[in-house]
mmCIF file of C-alpha atoms and ligand atoms in Angstrom:
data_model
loop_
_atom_site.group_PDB
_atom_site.id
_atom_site.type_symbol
_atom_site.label_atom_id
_atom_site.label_comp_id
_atom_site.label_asym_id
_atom_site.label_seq_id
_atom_site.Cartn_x
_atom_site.Cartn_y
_atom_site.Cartn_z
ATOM 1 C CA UNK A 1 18.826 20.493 16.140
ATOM 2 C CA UNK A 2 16.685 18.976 18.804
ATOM 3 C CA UNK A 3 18.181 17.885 22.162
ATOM 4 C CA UNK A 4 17.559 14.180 22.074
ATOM 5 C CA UNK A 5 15.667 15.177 25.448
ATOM 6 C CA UNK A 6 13.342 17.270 23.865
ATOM 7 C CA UNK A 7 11.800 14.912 21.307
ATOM 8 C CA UNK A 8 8.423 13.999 22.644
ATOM 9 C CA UNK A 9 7.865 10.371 23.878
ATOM 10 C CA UNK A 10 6.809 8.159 20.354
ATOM 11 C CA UNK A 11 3.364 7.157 20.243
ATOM 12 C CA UNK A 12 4.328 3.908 19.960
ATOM 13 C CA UNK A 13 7.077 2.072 21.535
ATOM 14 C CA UNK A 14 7.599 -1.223 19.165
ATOM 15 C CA UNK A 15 5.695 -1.877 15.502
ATOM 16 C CA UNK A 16 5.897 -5.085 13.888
ATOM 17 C CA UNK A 17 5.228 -4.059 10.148
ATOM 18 C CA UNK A 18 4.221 -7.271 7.939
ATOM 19 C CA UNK A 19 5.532 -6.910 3.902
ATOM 20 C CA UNK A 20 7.434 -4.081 5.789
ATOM 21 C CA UNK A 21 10.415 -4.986 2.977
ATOM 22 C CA UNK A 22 7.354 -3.781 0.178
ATOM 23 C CA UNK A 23 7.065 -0.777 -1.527
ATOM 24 C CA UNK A 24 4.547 1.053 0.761
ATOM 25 C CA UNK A 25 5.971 -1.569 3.884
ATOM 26 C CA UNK A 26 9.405 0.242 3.739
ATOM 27 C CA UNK A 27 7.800 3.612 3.972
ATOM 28 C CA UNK A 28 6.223 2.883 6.957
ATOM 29 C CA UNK A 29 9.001 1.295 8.702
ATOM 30 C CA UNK A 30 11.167 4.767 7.740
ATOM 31 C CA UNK A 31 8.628 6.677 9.148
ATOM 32 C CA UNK A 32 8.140 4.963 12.387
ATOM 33 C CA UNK A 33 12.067 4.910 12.820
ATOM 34 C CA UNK A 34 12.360 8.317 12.051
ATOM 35 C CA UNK A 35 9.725 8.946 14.768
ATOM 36 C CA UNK A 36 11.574 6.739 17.218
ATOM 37 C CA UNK A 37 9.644 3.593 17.495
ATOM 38 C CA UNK A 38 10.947 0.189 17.350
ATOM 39 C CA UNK A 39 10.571 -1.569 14.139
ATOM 40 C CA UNK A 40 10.545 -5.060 13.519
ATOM 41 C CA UNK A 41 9.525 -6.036 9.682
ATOM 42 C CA UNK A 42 8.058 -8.938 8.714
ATOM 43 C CA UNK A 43 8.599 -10.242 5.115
ATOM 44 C CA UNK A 44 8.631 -13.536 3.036
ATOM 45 C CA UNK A 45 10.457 -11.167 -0.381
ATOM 46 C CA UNK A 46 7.794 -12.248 -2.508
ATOM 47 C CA UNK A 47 7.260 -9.466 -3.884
ATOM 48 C CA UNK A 48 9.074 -7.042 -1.746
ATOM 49 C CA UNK A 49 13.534 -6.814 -1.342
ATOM 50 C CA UNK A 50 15.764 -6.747 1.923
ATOM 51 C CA UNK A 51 17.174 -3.818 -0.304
ATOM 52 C CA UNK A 52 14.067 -1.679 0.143
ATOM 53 C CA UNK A 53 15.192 -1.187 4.391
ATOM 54 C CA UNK A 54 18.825 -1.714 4.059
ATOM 55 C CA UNK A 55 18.708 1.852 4.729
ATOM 56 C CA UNK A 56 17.412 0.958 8.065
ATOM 57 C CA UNK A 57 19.655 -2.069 9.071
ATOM 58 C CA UNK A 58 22.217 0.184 11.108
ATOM 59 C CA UNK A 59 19.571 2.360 12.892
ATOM 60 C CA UNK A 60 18.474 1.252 16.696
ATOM 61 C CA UNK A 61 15.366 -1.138 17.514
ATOM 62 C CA UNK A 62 14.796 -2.042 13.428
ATOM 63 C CA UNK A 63 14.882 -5.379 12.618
ATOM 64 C CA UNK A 64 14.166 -7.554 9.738
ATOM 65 C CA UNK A 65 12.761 -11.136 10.042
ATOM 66 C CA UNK A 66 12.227 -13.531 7.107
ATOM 67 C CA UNK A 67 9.113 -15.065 7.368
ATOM 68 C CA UNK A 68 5.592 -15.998 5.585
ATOM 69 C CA UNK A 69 3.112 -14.694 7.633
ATOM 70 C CA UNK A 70 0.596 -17.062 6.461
ATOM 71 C CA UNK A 71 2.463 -19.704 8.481
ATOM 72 C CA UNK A 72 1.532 -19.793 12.708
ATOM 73 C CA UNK A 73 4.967 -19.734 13.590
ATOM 74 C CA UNK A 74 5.919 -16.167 11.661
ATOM 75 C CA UNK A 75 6.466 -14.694 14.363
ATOM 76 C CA UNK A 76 8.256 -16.807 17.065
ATOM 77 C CA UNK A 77 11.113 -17.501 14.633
ATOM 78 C CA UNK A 78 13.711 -17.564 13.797
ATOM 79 C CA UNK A 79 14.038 -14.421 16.261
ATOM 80 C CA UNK A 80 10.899 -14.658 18.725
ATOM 81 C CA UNK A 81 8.868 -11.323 19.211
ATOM 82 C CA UNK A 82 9.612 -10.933 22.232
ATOM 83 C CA UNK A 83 9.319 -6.853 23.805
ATOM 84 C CA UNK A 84 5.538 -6.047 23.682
ATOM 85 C CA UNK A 85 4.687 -4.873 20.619
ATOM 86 C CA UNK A 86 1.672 -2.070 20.791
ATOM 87 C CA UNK A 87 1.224 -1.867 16.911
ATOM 88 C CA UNK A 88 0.186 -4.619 14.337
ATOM 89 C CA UNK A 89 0.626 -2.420 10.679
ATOM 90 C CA UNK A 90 -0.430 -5.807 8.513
ATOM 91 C CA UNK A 91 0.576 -4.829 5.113
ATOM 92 C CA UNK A 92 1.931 -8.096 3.966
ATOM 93 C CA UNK A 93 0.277 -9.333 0.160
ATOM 94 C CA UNK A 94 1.231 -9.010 -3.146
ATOM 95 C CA UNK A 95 -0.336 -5.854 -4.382
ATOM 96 C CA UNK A 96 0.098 -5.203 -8.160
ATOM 97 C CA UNK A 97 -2.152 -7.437 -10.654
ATOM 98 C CA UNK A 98 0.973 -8.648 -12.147
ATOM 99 C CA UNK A 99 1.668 -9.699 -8.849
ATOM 100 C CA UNK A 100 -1.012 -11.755 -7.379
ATOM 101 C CA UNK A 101 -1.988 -13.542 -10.507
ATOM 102 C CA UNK A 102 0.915 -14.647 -10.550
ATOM 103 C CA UNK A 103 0.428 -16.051 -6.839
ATOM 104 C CA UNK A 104 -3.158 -16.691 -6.848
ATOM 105 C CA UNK A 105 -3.342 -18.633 -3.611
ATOM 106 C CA UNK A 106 -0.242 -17.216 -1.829
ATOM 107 C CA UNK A 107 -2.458 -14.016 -2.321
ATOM 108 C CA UNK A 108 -5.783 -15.586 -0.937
ATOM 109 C CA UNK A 109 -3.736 -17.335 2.199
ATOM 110 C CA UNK A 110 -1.759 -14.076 2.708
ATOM 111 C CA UNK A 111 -5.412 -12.083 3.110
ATOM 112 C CA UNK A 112 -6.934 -14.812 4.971
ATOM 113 C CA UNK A 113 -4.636 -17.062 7.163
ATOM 114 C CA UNK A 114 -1.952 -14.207 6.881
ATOM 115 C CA UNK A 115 -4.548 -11.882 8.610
ATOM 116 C CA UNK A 116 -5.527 -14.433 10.852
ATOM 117 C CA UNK A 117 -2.023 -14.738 12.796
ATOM 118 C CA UNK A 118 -1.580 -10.789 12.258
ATOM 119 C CA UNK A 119 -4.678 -10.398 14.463
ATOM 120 C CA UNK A 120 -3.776 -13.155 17.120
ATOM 121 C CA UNK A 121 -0.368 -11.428 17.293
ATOM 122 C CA UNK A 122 -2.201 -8.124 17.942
ATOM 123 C CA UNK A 123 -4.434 -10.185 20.278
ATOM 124 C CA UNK A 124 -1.123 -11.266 22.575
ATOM 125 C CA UNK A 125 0.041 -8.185 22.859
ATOM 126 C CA UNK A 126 -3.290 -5.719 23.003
ATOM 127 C CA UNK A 127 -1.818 -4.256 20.245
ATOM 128 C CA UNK A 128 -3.321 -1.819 18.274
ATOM 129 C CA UNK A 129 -4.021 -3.407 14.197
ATOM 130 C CA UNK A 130 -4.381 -1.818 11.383
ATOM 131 C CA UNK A 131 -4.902 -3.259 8.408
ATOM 132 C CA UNK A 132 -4.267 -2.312 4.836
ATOM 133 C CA UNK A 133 -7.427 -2.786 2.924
ATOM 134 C CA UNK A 134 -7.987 -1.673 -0.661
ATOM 135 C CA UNK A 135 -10.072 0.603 -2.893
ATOM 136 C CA UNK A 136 -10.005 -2.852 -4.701
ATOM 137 C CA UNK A 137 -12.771 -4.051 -2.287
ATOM 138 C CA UNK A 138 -15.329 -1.662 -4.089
ATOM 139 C CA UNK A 139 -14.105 -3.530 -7.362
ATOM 140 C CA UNK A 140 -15.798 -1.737 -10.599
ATOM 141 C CA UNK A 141 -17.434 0.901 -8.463
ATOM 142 C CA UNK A 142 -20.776 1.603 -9.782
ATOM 143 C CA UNK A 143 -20.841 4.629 -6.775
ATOM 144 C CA UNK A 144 -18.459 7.616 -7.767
ATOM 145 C CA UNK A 145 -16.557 8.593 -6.074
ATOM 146 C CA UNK A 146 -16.580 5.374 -3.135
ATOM 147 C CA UNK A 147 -17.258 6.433 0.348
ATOM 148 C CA UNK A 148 -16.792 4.017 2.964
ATOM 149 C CA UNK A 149 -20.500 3.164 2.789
ATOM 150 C CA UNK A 150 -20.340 1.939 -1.057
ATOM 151 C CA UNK A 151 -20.679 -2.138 -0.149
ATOM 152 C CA UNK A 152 -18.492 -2.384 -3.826
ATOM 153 C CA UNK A 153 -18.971 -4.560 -6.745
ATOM 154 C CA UNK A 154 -16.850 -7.552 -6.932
ATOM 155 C CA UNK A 155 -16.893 -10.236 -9.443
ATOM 156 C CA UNK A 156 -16.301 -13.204 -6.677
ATOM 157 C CA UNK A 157 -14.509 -15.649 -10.054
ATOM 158 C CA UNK A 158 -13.331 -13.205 -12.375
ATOM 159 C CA UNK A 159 -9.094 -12.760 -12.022
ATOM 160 C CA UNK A 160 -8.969 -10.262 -9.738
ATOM 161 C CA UNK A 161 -10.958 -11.571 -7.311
ATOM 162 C CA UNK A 162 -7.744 -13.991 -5.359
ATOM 163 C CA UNK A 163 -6.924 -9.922 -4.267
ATOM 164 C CA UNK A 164 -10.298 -8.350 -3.783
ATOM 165 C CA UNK A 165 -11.755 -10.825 -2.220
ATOM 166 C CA UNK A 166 -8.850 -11.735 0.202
ATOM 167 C CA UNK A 167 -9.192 -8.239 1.203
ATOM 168 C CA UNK A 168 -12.756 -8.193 1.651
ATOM 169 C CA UNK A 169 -12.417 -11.252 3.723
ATOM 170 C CA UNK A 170 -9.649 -9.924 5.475
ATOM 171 C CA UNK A 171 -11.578 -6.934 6.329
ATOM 172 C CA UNK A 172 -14.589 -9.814 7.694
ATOM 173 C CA UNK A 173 -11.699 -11.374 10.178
ATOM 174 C CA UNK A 174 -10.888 -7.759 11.489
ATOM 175 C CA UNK A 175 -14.473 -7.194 12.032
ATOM 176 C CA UNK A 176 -14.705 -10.423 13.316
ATOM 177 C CA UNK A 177 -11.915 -10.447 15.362
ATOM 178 C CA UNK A 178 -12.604 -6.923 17.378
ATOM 179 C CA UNK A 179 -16.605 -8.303 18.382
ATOM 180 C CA UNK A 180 -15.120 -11.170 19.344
ATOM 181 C CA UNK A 181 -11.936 -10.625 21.503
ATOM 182 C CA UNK A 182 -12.329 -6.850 22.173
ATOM 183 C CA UNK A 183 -9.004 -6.377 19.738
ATOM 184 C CA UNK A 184 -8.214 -3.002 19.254
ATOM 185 C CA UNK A 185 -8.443 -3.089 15.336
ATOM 186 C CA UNK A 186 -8.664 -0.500 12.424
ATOM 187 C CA UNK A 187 -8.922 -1.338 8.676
ATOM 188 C CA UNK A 188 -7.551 1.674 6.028
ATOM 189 C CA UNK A 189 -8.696 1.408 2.583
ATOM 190 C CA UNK A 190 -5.497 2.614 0.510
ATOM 191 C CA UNK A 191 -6.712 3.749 -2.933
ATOM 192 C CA UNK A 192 -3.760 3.843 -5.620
ATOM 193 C CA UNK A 193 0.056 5.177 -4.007
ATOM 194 C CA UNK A 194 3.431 5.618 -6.231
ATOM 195 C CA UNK A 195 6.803 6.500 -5.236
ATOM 196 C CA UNK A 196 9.890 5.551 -5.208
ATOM 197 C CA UNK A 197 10.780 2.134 -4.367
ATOM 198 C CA UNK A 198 8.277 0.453 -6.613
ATOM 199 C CA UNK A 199 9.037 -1.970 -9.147
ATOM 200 C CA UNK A 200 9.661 -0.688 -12.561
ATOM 201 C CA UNK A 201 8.524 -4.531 -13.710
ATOM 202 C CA UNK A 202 5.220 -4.944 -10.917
ATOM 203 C CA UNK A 203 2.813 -3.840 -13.881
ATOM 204 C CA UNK A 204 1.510 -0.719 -12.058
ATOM 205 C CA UNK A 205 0.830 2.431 -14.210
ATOM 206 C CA UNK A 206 3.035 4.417 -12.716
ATOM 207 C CA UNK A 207 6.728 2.667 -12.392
ATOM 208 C CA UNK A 208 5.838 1.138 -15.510
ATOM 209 C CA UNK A 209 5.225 4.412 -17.582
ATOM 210 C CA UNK A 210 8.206 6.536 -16.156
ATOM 211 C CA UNK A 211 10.688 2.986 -16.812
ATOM 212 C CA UNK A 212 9.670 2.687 -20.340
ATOM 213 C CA UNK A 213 9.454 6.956 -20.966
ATOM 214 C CA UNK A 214 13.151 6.636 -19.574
ATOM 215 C CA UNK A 215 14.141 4.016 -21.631
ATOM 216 C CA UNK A 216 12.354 5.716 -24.680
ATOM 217 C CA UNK A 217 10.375 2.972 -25.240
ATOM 218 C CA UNK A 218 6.567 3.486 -26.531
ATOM 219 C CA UNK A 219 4.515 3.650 -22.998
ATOM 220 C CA UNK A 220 1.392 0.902 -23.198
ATOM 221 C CA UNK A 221 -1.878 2.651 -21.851
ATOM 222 C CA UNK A 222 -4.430 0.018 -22.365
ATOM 223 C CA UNK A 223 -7.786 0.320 -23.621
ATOM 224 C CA UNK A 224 -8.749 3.529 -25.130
ATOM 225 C CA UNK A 225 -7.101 5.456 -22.090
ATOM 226 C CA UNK A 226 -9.984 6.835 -20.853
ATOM 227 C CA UNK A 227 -10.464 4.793 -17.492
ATOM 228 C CA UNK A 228 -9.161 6.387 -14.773
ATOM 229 C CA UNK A 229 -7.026 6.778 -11.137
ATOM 230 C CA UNK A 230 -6.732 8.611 -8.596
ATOM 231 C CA UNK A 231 -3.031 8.709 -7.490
ATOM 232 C CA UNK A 232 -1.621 9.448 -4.359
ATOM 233 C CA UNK A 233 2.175 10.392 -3.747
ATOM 234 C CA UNK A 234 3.489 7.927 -1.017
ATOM 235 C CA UNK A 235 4.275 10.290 1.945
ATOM 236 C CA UNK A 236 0.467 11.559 1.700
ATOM 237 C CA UNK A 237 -0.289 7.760 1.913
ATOM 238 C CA UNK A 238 1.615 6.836 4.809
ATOM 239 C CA UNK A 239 1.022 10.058 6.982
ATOM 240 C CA UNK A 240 -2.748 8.893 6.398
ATOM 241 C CA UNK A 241 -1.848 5.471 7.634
ATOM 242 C CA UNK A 242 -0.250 6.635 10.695
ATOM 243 C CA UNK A 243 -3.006 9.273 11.610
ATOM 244 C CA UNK A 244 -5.270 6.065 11.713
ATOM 245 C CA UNK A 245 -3.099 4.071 13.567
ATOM 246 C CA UNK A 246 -2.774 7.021 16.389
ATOM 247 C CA UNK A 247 -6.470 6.927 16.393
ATOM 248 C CA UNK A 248 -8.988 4.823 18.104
ATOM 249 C CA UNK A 249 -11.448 4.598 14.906
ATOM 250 C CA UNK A 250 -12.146 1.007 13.319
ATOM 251 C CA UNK A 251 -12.788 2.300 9.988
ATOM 252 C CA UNK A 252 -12.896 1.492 7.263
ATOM 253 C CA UNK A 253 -11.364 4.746 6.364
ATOM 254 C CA UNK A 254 -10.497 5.806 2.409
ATOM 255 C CA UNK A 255 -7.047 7.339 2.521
ATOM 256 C CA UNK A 256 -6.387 7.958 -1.312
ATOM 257 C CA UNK A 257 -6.077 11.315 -3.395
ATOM 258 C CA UNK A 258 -9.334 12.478 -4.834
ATOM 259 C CA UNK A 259 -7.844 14.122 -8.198
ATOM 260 C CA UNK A 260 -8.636 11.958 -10.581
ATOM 261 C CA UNK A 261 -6.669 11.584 -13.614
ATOM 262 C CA UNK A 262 -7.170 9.387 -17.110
ATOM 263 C CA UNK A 263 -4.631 7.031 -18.003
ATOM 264 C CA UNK A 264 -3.687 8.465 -21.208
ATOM 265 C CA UNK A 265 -3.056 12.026 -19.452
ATOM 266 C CA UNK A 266 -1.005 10.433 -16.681
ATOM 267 C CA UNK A 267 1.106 8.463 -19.909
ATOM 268 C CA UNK A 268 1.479 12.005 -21.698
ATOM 269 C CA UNK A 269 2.219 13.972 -18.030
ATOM 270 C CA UNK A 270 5.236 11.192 -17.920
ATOM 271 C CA UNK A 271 6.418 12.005 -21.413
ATOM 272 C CA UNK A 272 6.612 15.339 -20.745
ATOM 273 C CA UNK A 273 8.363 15.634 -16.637
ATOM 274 C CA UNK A 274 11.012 13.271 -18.154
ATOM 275 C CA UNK A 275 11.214 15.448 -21.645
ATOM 276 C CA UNK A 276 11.099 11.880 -23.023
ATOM 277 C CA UNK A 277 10.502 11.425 -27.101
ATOM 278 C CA UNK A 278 8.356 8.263 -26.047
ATOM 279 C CA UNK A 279 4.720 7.933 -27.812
ATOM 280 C CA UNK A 280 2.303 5.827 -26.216
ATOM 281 C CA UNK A 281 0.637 2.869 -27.505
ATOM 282 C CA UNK A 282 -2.635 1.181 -26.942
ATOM 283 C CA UNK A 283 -2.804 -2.262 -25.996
ATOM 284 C CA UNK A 284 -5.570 -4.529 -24.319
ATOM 285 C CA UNK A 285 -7.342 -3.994 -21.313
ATOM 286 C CA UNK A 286 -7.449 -7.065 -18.632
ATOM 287 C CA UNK A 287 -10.497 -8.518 -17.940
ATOM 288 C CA UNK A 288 -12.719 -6.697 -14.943
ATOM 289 C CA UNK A 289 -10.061 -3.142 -15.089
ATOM 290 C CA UNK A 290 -12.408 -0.510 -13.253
ATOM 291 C CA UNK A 291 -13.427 2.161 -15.211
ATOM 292 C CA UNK A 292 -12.913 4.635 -12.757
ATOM 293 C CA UNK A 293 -11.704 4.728 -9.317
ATOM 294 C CA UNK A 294 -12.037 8.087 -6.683
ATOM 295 C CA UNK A 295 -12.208 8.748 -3.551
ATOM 296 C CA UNK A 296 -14.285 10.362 -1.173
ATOM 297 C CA UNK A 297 -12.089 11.431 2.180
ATOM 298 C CA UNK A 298 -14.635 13.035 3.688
ATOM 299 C CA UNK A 299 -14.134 10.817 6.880
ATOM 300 C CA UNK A 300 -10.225 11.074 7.080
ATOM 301 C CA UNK A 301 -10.790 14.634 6.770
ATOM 302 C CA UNK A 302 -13.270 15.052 9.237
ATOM 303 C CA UNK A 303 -11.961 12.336 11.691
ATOM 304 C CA UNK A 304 -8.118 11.905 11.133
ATOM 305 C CA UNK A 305 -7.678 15.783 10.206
ATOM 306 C CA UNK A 306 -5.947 14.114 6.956
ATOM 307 C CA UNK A 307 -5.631 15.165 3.444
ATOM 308 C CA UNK A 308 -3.463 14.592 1.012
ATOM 309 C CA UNK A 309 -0.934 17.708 0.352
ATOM 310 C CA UNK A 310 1.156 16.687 -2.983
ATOM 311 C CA UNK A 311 -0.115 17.106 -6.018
ATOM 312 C CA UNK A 312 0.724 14.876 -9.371
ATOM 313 C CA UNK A 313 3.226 17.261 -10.634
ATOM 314 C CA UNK A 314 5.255 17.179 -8.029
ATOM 315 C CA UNK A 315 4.774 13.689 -6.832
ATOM 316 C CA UNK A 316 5.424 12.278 -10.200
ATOM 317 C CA UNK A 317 8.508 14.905 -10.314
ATOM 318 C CA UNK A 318 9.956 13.256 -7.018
ATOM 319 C CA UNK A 319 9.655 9.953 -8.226
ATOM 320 C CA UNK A 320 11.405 9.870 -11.745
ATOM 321 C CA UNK A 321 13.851 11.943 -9.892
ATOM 322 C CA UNK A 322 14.528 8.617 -7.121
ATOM 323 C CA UNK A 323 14.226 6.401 -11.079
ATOM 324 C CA UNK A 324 16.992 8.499 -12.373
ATOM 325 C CA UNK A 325 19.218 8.232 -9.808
ATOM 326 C CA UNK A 326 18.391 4.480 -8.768
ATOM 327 C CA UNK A 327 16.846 2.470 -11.932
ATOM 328 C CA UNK A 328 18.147 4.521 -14.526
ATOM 329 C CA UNK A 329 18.469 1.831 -18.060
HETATM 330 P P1 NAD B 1 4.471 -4.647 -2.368
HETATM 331 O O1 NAD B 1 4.281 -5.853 -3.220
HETATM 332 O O2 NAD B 1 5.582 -3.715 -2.710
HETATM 333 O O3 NAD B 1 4.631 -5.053 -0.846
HETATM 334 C C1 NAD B 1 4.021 -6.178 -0.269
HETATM 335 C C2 NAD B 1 5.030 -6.830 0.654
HETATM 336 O O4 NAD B 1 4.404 -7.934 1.319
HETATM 337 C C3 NAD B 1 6.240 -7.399 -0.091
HETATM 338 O O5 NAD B 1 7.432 -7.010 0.537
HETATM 339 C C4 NAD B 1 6.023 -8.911 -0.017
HETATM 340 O O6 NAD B 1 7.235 -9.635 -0.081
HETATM 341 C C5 NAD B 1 5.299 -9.034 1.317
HETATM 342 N N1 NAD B 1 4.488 -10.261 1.454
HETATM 343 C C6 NAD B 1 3.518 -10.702 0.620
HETATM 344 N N2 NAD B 1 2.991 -11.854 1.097
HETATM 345 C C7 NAD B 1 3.647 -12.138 2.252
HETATM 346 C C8 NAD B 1 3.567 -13.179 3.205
HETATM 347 N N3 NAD B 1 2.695 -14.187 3.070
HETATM 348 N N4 NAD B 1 4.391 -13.150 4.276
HETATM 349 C C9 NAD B 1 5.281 -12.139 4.449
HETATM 350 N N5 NAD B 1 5.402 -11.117 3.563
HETATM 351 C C10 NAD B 1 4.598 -11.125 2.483
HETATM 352 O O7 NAD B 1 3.071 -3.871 -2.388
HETATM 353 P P2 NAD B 1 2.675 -2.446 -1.774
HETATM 354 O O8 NAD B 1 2.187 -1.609 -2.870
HETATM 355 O O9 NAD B 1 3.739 -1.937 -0.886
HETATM 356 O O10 NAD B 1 1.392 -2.852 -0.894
HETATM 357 C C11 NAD B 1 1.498 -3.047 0.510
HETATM 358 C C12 NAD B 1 0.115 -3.283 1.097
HETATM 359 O O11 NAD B 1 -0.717 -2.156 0.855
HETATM 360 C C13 NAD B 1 -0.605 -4.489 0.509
HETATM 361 O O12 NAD B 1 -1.323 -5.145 1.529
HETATM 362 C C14 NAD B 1 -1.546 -3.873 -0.487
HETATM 363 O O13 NAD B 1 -2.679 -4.664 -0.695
HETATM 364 C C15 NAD B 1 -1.888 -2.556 0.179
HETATM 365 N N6 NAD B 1 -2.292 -1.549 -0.810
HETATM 366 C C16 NAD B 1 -1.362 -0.922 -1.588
HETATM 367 C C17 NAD B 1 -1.785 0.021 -2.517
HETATM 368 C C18 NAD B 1 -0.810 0.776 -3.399
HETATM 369 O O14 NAD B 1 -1.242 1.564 -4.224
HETATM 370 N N7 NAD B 1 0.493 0.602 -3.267
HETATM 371 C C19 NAD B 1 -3.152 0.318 -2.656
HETATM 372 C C20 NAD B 1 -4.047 -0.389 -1.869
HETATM 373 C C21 NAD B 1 -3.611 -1.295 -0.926
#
């Protein structure tokens, strides 16, 4: 056991973390407790649950705040934001396809206005922002795998775009924001992440395959299978995230996990860590799915010293273990 004098001074004193009560939000806010900063989560529960940090409720300097953070006044109320914050972590938008088409413009105001009054909190403060961008911004990469230089291939009408293209105009304001007003501002490009704590219903691959090999239920790959991800365990993910927030780079940086696996294997890898008698059935593929999706970390190697360190088998192993125990039909 450390002597509480002994634990080096956090790197940052207080975070306000927005869509902190999310999957990947709740993470993050665990982490930066655990590490001794001040936490104060920002979160409308569209898409993310109070229940994801009631872990956190009893543990000094975290605090949740219910608010949209599209709206100016997010963060003066109902509890103002008072001690100087010194990190912006802007994570707040729905995330999963399911998700934003079901909120269309909540998703496009989220990425834009929500961004917006992220950055002029940041902006009070002289806060350090990060925000979470997307491998979505590359959109059906015709580069593979996507460096950071790949300008991505969007289709600015088709479905996806109220997500892609919020992000990619979020990433603009960031720019935008940092020439204009000298912000100190960073933008991450998080390829796909799974854990615990996601959704079993948000329509991502993963939850969605380990709920229905659970329940013994036939798991739905769509299309022929053969399109693929590349999957990154959650604390991987959020180390990343924090290696960029300790650092002075503007980015964008890819933080993902470059092993690239086909839907149908991941379906079958499911069936068989959860010894499940499930088959797997095909069934259609939504409009403008990329094919493929990698990517290349040479820069968070080279300039955060990350790289991801868990592997599928045991990711995937951790996280029907935390379905068993929590979500279990
Ligand atoms: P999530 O849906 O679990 O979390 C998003 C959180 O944001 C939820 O708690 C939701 O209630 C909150 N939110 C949404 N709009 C809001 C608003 N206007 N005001 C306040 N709160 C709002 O999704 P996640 O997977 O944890 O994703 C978190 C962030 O990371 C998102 O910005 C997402 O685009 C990004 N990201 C995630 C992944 C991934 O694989 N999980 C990959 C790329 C990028």
């Amino acid at each position: 056991m450390h002597d509480v004098h002994d634990a080096p001074a956090p790197r940052f004193r207080h975070a306000v973390v927005t869509g902190g009560a999310g999957f990947l939000g709740s993470h993050l806010c665990t982490a930066l407790v655990d590490q001794g900063t001040a936490v104060t989560c920002v979160d409308d529960y569209c898409t993310g649950s109070p229940d994801n940090v009631a872990h956190l409720a009893d543990r000094p300097g975290f605090r949740l705040i219910r608010a949209d953070v599209t709206e100016a006044e997010a963060f003066d109320v109902p509890d103002p934001v008072a001690a100087p914050v010194d990190l912006v972590l802007h994570f707040a938008s729905p995330a999963s396809p399911a998700d934003y088409l079901r909120l269309p413009l909540h998703t496009l105001e989220t990425g834009s206005l929500g961004t917006r009054n992220a950055l002029a909190l940041a902006r009070r403060h002289g806060a350090r922002f990060l925000l979470a961008s997307t491998s979505e911004a590359y959109g059906d990469p015709q580069q593979h795998p996507q460096s950071e230089a790949y300008w991505g291939n969007v289709n600015p009408v088709g479905p996806r775009s109220v997500y892609d293209e919020a992000k990619r105009f979020g990433e603009a304001l960031t720019t935008a924001e940092a020439a204009a007003h000298g912000t100190d501002t960073g933008i991450v490009r998080l390829f796909n992440t799974y854990g615990p704590r996601m959704r079993g219903y948000d329509g991502r691959a993963v939850p969605t395959f380990i709920r229905q090999a659970l329940a013994g239920e036939p798991l739905t790959v769509t299309g022929d299978g053969r399109q693929t991800r590349s999957l990154a365990y959650v604390d991987d993910t959020v180390r990343g995230i924090l290696a960029m927030a300790a650092s002075d780079l503007r980015g964008p940086v890819n933080i993902g996990n470059p092993d690239e696996i086909t839907m149908l294997d991941l379906a079958r890898k499911i069936i068989d860590l959860t010894g499940s008698r499930s088959t797997v059935r095909f069934i259609e593929r939504p409009t403008d799915d990329p094919a493929v999706r990698c990517p290349d970390i040479t820069l968070a190697r080279g300039k955060l010293q990350w790289e991801p360190l868990i592997g599928a088998d045991e990711g995937l192993a951790r996280t029907v273990r935390w379905y068993r125990a929590h979500r279990a039909p």
